[in-house]
Amino acid sequence: MQVTSSKPRVVLIGTGGTMSSLGTSSLDLMDYPEYGTKISPEEILGRVPEVKQIANVETVPFRSVGSTALTPADWFALRTRIRELADDQPDLAGIVIVHGTATLEETAFFLDLTLNVSPVIVLVGAQRPISAVGSDAAMNLVGAMRVAADPASRGRGVLVVLNDEIHAARDVVKTATLRLQTFRSADFGVLGVVDPDGVHYYRRVDRPQIPHSVFCELADDTAVPRVDVLYSYAGADETFIDAALDKGARGLVSAGLAPGIPAKAEQAALLAAVRQGIPVVQCSRSASGRVAARRYLRETGFIPGGDFSPQKARILLALGLAAGVGHEGLPELFIQC
Ligand code: GLU
């Protein structure tokens, strides 16, 4: 007799990161990035067999690196792989991507902006290697699998699941180096939670252009233009702004002093960049709050970065430039996404 399972089908894509890491001992919670080894998604599944109670899981290796090594070219390659999986398997409920936490929010936001597929896309990571005592890897993976397998997760954009919390890719930021509760959506909060009794949603992201149709059309081999982030501090001057432009930056993001003002000695160089046709997005180095379209920004032509962190504003500006969005259209991206 043929046994058919009614469990949803989920693909587990491995990119590496702490969840994939074996430290040098069970107390290695710190040195594993340089001195440990990485395991495949199949091996992760072998260590967390409980996820098979939630879904029928197929594993897909993609990269096996710390997320400090990932670049925009990897983001596009990952998007291509996800599209292939979604096209080939119309009954796929979800895709869980194991990712290092260092740049997890950047990959998640890129996919959120550029991908329109029907399976639920969930990024998951861990703060403690899977080999460590008290590792969060197993429960984070169980949570991500529950979210990916749940039909209520559809149509909510790309999701990030760690520490029992479900975050929107556009909102979430890594806030702590070692604590388990590192991922926060500081201004707007979690979308929901994943508890032992199931997945519970409490809000939706209400932005008109995520994903953005223009970004979904970007070719798989798109070369993302260079956009640099300039971190302001007391006494910062034009040095790094000039260096970024010398390196060929096509756009700049100022991680300014809160509420979103570059240091005095940076301002002339940023204004000169705008006059040369280089778009400058004004963000703040603070962990939360909006940079609004106040008079100084309107008069200088700096683009208000809204509530985006500098690293996410950089992705939005770079994709806008890659898509050929003109100078008049760039500020709109920060209003619509
Ligand atoms: N958690 C980090 C990451 O983003 C560091 C781990 C590593 O480099 O293996 O992957």
PDB file of C-alpha atoms in Angstrom, residues 115-292:
ATOM      1  CA  LEU A 115      11.158  38.225  -5.295  1.00  0.00           C
ATOM      2  CA  ASN A 116       7.517  37.481  -6.023  1.00  0.00           C
ATOM      3  CA  VAL A 117       6.952  33.745  -5.572  1.00  0.00           C
ATOM      4  CA  SER A 118       4.189  31.834  -3.882  1.00  0.00           C
ATOM      5  CA  PRO A 119       6.110  29.671  -1.338  1.00  0.00           C
ATOM      6  CA  VAL A 120       6.689  31.283   2.053  1.00  0.00           C
ATOM      7  CA  ILE A 121      10.318  32.454   2.290  1.00  0.00           C
ATOM      8  CA  VAL A 122      11.873  32.295   5.762  1.00  0.00           C
ATOM      9  CA  LEU A 123      15.433  33.164   6.763  1.00  0.00           C
ATOM     10  CA  VAL A 124      16.739  31.574   9.929  1.00  0.00           C
ATOM     11  CA  GLY A 125      20.020  31.603  11.820  1.00  0.00           C
ATOM     12  CA  ALA A 126      21.404  30.971  15.257  1.00  0.00           C
ATOM     13  CA  GLN A 127      23.471  32.883  17.763  1.00  0.00           C
ATOM     14  CA  ARG A 128      25.206  29.782  19.110  1.00  0.00           C
ATOM     15  CA  PRO A 129      26.735  27.108  16.871  1.00  0.00           C
ATOM     16  CA  ILE A 130      24.747  23.919  16.482  1.00  0.00           C
ATOM     17  CA  SER A 131      27.528  22.075  18.370  1.00  0.00           C
ATOM     18  CA  ALA A 132      27.383  24.373  21.421  1.00  0.00           C
ATOM     19  CA  VAL A 133      25.817  23.629  24.750  1.00  0.00           C
ATOM     20  CA  GLY A 134      22.553  25.572  24.919  1.00  0.00           C
ATOM     21  CA  SER A 135      22.539  26.235  21.160  1.00  0.00           C
ATOM     22  CA  ASP A 136      19.466  27.979  19.803  1.00  0.00           C
ATOM     23  CA  ALA A 137      19.934  26.302  16.400  1.00  0.00           C
ATOM     24  CA  ALA A 138      17.460  23.447  16.851  1.00  0.00           C
ATOM     25  CA  MET A 139      14.518  25.467  18.171  1.00  0.00           C
ATOM     26  CA  ASN A 140      15.118  28.279  15.688  1.00  0.00           C
ATOM     27  CA  LEU A 141      15.002  25.732  12.871  1.00  0.00           C
ATOM     28  CA  VAL A 142      11.851  24.134  14.289  1.00  0.00           C
ATOM     29  CA  GLY A 143      10.266  27.613  14.508  1.00  0.00           C
ATOM     30  CA  ALA A 144      11.276  28.528  10.962  1.00  0.00           C
ATOM     31  CA  MET A 145       9.909  25.230   9.650  1.00  0.00           C
ATOM     32  CA  ARG A 146       6.587  25.781  11.433  1.00  0.00           C
ATOM     33  CA  VAL A 147       6.326  29.258   9.938  1.00  0.00           C
ATOM     34  CA  ALA A 148       7.269  28.081   6.418  1.00  0.00           C
ATOM     35  CA  ALA A 149       4.745  25.223   6.561  1.00  0.00           C
ATOM     36  CA  ASP A 150       1.869  27.387   7.801  1.00  0.00           C
ATOM     37  CA  PRO A 151      -0.535  28.729   5.136  1.00  0.00           C
ATOM     38  CA  ALA A 152      -1.115  31.805   7.343  1.00  0.00           C
ATOM     39  CA  SER A 153       2.453  32.883   6.530  1.00  0.00           C
ATOM     40  CA  ARG A 154       1.676  33.404   2.816  1.00  0.00           C
ATOM     41  CA  GLY A 155       1.527  36.904   1.432  1.00  0.00           C
ATOM     42  CA  ARG A 156       3.409  38.492   4.326  1.00  0.00           C
ATOM     43  CA  GLY A 157       6.690  39.125   2.504  1.00  0.00           C
ATOM     44  CA  VAL A 158      10.021  37.541   3.351  1.00  0.00           C
ATOM     45  CA  LEU A 159      10.126  36.504   7.001  1.00  0.00           C
ATOM     46  CA  VAL A 160      12.925  36.202   9.554  1.00  0.00           C
ATOM     47  CA  VAL A 161      12.476  33.717  12.399  1.00  0.00           C
ATOM     48  CA  LEU A 162      14.728  33.452  15.447  1.00  0.00           C
ATOM     49  CA  ASN A 163      14.090  33.178  19.171  1.00  0.00           C
ATOM     50  CA  ASP A 164      10.372  32.295  18.698  1.00  0.00           C
ATOM     51  CA  GLU A 165       9.720  35.618  16.924  1.00  0.00           C
ATOM     52  CA  ILE A 166       8.595  36.297  13.352  1.00  0.00           C
ATOM     53  CA  HIS A 167       9.960  39.514  11.871  1.00  0.00           C
ATOM     54  CA  ALA A 168       9.379  41.336   8.591  1.00  0.00           C
ATOM     55  CA  ALA A 169      12.519  41.478   6.434  1.00  0.00           C
ATOM     56  CA  ARG A 170      12.144  45.260   5.933  1.00  0.00           C
ATOM     57  CA  ASP A 171      11.971  46.007   9.645  1.00  0.00           C
ATOM     58  CA  VAL A 172      14.360  43.631  11.349  1.00  0.00           C
ATOM     59  CA  VAL A 173      17.878  44.546  12.488  1.00  0.00           C
ATOM     60  CA  LYS A 174      20.483  42.554  14.368  1.00  0.00           C
ATOM     61  CA  THR A 175      21.037  44.489  17.591  1.00  0.00           C
ATOM     62  CA  ALA A 176      23.309  42.376  19.784  1.00  0.00           C
ATOM     63  CA  THR A 177      26.538  40.485  19.254  1.00  0.00           C
ATOM     64  CA  LEU A 178      25.976  37.478  21.500  1.00  0.00           C
ATOM     65  CA  ARG A 179      22.489  37.595  23.040  1.00  0.00           C
ATOM     66  CA  LEU A 180      19.831  35.217  21.756  1.00  0.00           C
ATOM     67  CA  GLN A 181      17.271  38.036  21.479  1.00  0.00           C
ATOM     68  CA  THR A 182      19.374  39.921  18.958  1.00  0.00           C
ATOM     69  CA  PHE A 183      16.872  40.413  16.119  1.00  0.00           C
ATOM     70  CA  ARG A 184      14.501  43.330  16.741  1.00  0.00           C
ATOM     71  CA  SER A 185      11.991  45.280  14.744  1.00  0.00           C
ATOM     72  CA  ALA A 186      12.497  48.273  16.968  1.00  0.00           C
ATOM     73  CA  ASP A 187       9.871  50.718  15.748  1.00  0.00           C
ATOM     74  CA  PHE A 188       7.023  48.487  14.652  1.00  0.00           C
ATOM     75  CA  GLY A 189       7.502  45.199  16.488  1.00  0.00           C
ATOM     76  CA  VAL A 190       7.292  41.562  15.510  1.00  0.00           C
ATOM     77  CA  LEU A 191       4.725  40.278  13.003  1.00  0.00           C
ATOM     78  CA  GLY A 192       3.953  37.378  15.262  1.00  0.00           C
ATOM     79  CA  VAL A 193       5.329  34.573  17.344  1.00  0.00           C
ATOM     80  CA  VAL A 194       5.877  30.860  16.925  1.00  0.00           C
ATOM     81  CA  ASP A 195       5.056  29.008  20.103  1.00  0.00           C
ATOM     82  CA  PRO A 196       4.708  25.287  20.868  1.00  0.00           C
ATOM     83  CA  ASP A 197       0.965  25.552  20.080  1.00  0.00           C
ATOM     84  CA  GLY A 198       1.571  27.054  16.636  1.00  0.00           C
ATOM     85  CA  VAL A 199       2.160  30.187  14.614  1.00  0.00           C
ATOM     86  CA  HIS A 200       0.351  33.382  15.672  1.00  0.00           C
ATOM     87  CA  TYR A 201       0.301  36.600  13.628  1.00  0.00           C
ATOM     88  CA  TYR A 202      -0.624  40.002  15.048  1.00  0.00           C
ATOM     89  CA  ARG A 203       0.171  42.517  12.281  1.00  0.00           C
ATOM     90  CA  ARG A 204       1.093  42.978   8.615  1.00  0.00           C
ATOM     91  CA  VAL A 205       3.555  45.278   6.880  1.00  0.00           C
ATOM     92  CA  ASP A 206       1.562  47.995   5.137  1.00  0.00           C
ATOM     93  CA  ARG A 207       3.879  49.235   2.359  1.00  0.00           C
ATOM     94  CA  PRO A 208       2.655  49.462  -1.246  1.00  0.00           C
ATOM     95  CA  GLN A 209       5.784  48.345  -3.117  1.00  0.00           C
ATOM     96  CA  ILE A 210       7.220  45.232  -1.466  1.00  0.00           C
ATOM     97  CA  PRO A 211       8.218  43.422  -3.569  1.00  0.00           C
ATOM     98  CA  HIS A 212       8.850  46.202  -6.068  1.00  0.00           C
ATOM     99  CA  SER A 213       7.856  45.272  -9.619  1.00  0.00           C
ATOM    100  CA  VAL A 214      10.861  47.124 -11.067  1.00  0.00           C
ATOM    101  CA  PHE A 215      13.267  45.161  -8.857  1.00  0.00           C
ATOM    102  CA  CYS A 216      11.582  41.838  -9.633  1.00  0.00           C
ATOM    103  CA  GLU A 217      12.467  42.462 -13.282  1.00  0.00           C
ATOM    104  CA  LEU A 218      16.187  42.948 -12.617  1.00  0.00           C
ATOM    105  CA  ALA A 219      18.231  40.358 -14.529  1.00  0.00           C
ATOM    106  CA  ASP A 220      19.917  37.486 -12.697  1.00  0.00           C
ATOM    107  CA  ASP A 221      23.351  38.807 -13.667  1.00  0.00           C
ATOM    108  CA  THR A 222      22.691  42.379 -12.541  1.00  0.00           C
ATOM    109  CA  ALA A 223      25.858  44.110 -11.377  1.00  0.00           C
ATOM    110  CA  VAL A 224      24.847  46.112  -8.326  1.00  0.00           C
ATOM    111  CA  PRO A 225      26.371  49.598  -8.446  1.00  0.00           C
ATOM    112  CA  ARG A 226      28.723  50.551  -5.664  1.00  0.00           C
ATOM    113  CA  VAL A 227      26.978  52.412  -2.822  1.00  0.00           C
ATOM    114  CA  ASP A 228      28.942  53.168   0.335  1.00  0.00           C
ATOM    115  CA  VAL A 229      27.764  53.909   3.871  1.00  0.00           C
ATOM    116  CA  LEU A 230      29.459  56.809   5.667  1.00  0.00           C
ATOM    117  CA  TYR A 231      29.305  56.520   9.439  1.00  0.00           C
ATOM    118  CA  SER A 232      29.218  59.893  11.187  1.00  0.00           C
ATOM    119  CA  TYR A 233      30.922  60.670  14.498  1.00  0.00           C
ATOM    120  CA  ALA A 234      32.049  63.780  16.332  1.00  0.00           C
ATOM    121  CA  GLY A 235      34.830  65.214  14.206  1.00  0.00           C
ATOM    122  CA  ALA A 236      34.137  63.169  11.058  1.00  0.00           C
ATOM    123  CA  ASP A 237      35.251  64.940   7.888  1.00  0.00           C
ATOM    124  CA  GLU A 238      35.316  64.431   4.122  1.00  0.00           C
ATOM    125  CA  THR A 239      38.026  61.706   4.105  1.00  0.00           C
ATOM    126  CA  PHE A 240      35.824  58.643   3.660  1.00  0.00           C
ATOM    127  CA  ILE A 241      33.336  60.441   1.418  1.00  0.00           C
ATOM    128  CA  ASP A 242      36.149  61.358  -0.972  1.00  0.00           C
ATOM    129  CA  ALA A 243      37.565  57.826  -0.755  1.00  0.00           C
ATOM    130  CA  ALA A 244      34.179  56.306  -1.636  1.00  0.00           C
ATOM    131  CA  LEU A 245      33.824  58.601  -4.638  1.00  0.00           C
ATOM    132  CA  ASP A 246      37.409  57.853  -5.710  1.00  0.00           C
ATOM    133  CA  LYS A 247      36.521  54.145  -5.625  1.00  0.00           C
ATOM    134  CA  GLY A 248      33.639  54.826  -7.994  1.00  0.00           C
ATOM    135  CA  ALA A 249      30.640  54.975  -5.647  1.00  0.00           C
ATOM    136  CA  ARG A 250      27.476  55.761  -7.620  1.00  0.00           C
ATOM    137  CA  GLY A 251      25.515  56.555  -4.466  1.00  0.00           C
ATOM    138  CA  LEU A 252      26.173  57.364  -0.804  1.00  0.00           C
ATOM    139  CA  VAL A 253      24.289  56.660   2.406  1.00  0.00           C
ATOM    140  CA  SER A 254      25.041  58.917   5.345  1.00  0.00           C
ATOM    141  CA  ALA A 255      24.636  57.094   8.667  1.00  0.00           C
ATOM    142  CA  GLY A 256      24.350  60.488  10.262  1.00  0.00           C
ATOM    143  CA  LEU A 257      24.167  61.695  13.805  1.00  0.00           C
ATOM    144  CA  ALA A 258      20.612  61.308  15.133  1.00  0.00           C
ATOM    145  CA  PRO A 259      18.129  62.732  14.138  1.00  0.00           C
ATOM    146  CA  GLY A 260      19.873  62.355  10.763  1.00  0.00           C
ATOM    147  CA  ILE A 261      22.525  65.062  10.283  1.00  0.00           C
ATOM    148  CA  PRO A 262      26.073  64.496   9.003  1.00  0.00           C
ATOM    149  CA  ALA A 263      28.947  65.908  11.058  1.00  0.00           C
ATOM    150  CA  LYS A 264      29.619  69.540  10.110  1.00  0.00           C
ATOM    151  CA  ALA A 265      32.851  68.767   8.245  1.00  0.00           C
ATOM    152  CA  GLU A 266      31.148  66.031   6.169  1.00  0.00           C
ATOM    153  CA  GLN A 267      28.393  68.294   4.889  1.00  0.00           C
ATOM    154  CA  ALA A 268      30.283  70.176   2.185  1.00  0.00           C
ATOM    155  CA  ALA A 269      31.629  66.943   0.673  1.00  0.00           C
ATOM    156  CA  LEU A 270      28.153  65.364   0.629  1.00  0.00           C
ATOM    157  CA  LEU A 271      26.709  68.500  -0.985  1.00  0.00           C
ATOM    158  CA  ALA A 272      29.460  68.413  -3.600  1.00  0.00           C
ATOM    159  CA  ALA A 273      28.568  64.784  -4.323  1.00  0.00           C
ATOM    160  CA  VAL A 274      24.919  65.722  -4.888  1.00  0.00           C
ATOM    161  CA  ARG A 275      26.031  68.508  -7.253  1.00  0.00           C
ATOM    162  CA  GLN A 276      28.015  65.889  -9.211  1.00  0.00           C
ATOM    163  CA  GLY A 277      24.843  63.826  -9.602  1.00  0.00           C
ATOM    164  CA  ILE A 278      25.640  61.275  -6.873  1.00  0.00           C
ATOM    165  CA  PRO A 279      22.483  60.554  -4.854  1.00  0.00           C
ATOM    166  CA  VAL A 280      22.940  60.849  -1.088  1.00  0.00           C
ATOM    167  CA  VAL A 281      20.485  59.131   1.252  1.00  0.00           C
ATOM    168  CA  GLN A 282      20.290  60.549   4.747  1.00  0.00           C
ATOM    169  CA  CYS A 283      19.877  57.928   7.484  1.00  0.00           C
ATOM    170  CA  SER A 284      20.807  58.011  11.119  1.00  0.00           C
ATOM    171  CA  ARG A 285      23.241  55.881  13.069  1.00  0.00           C
ATOM    172  CA  SER A 286      20.646  55.466  15.839  1.00  0.00           C
ATOM    173  CA  ALA A 287      18.878  52.127  16.099  1.00  0.00           C
ATOM    174  CA  SER A 288      15.366  53.427  15.558  1.00  0.00           C
ATOM    175  CA  GLY A 289      13.295  56.355  14.347  1.00  0.00           C
ATOM    176  CA  ARG A 290      12.611  58.024  10.999  1.00  0.00           C
ATOM    177  CA  VAL A 291      14.686  60.532   9.084  1.00  0.00           C
ATOM    178  CA  ALA A 292      11.961  62.754   7.720  1.00  0.00           C
TER     179      ALA A 292
END
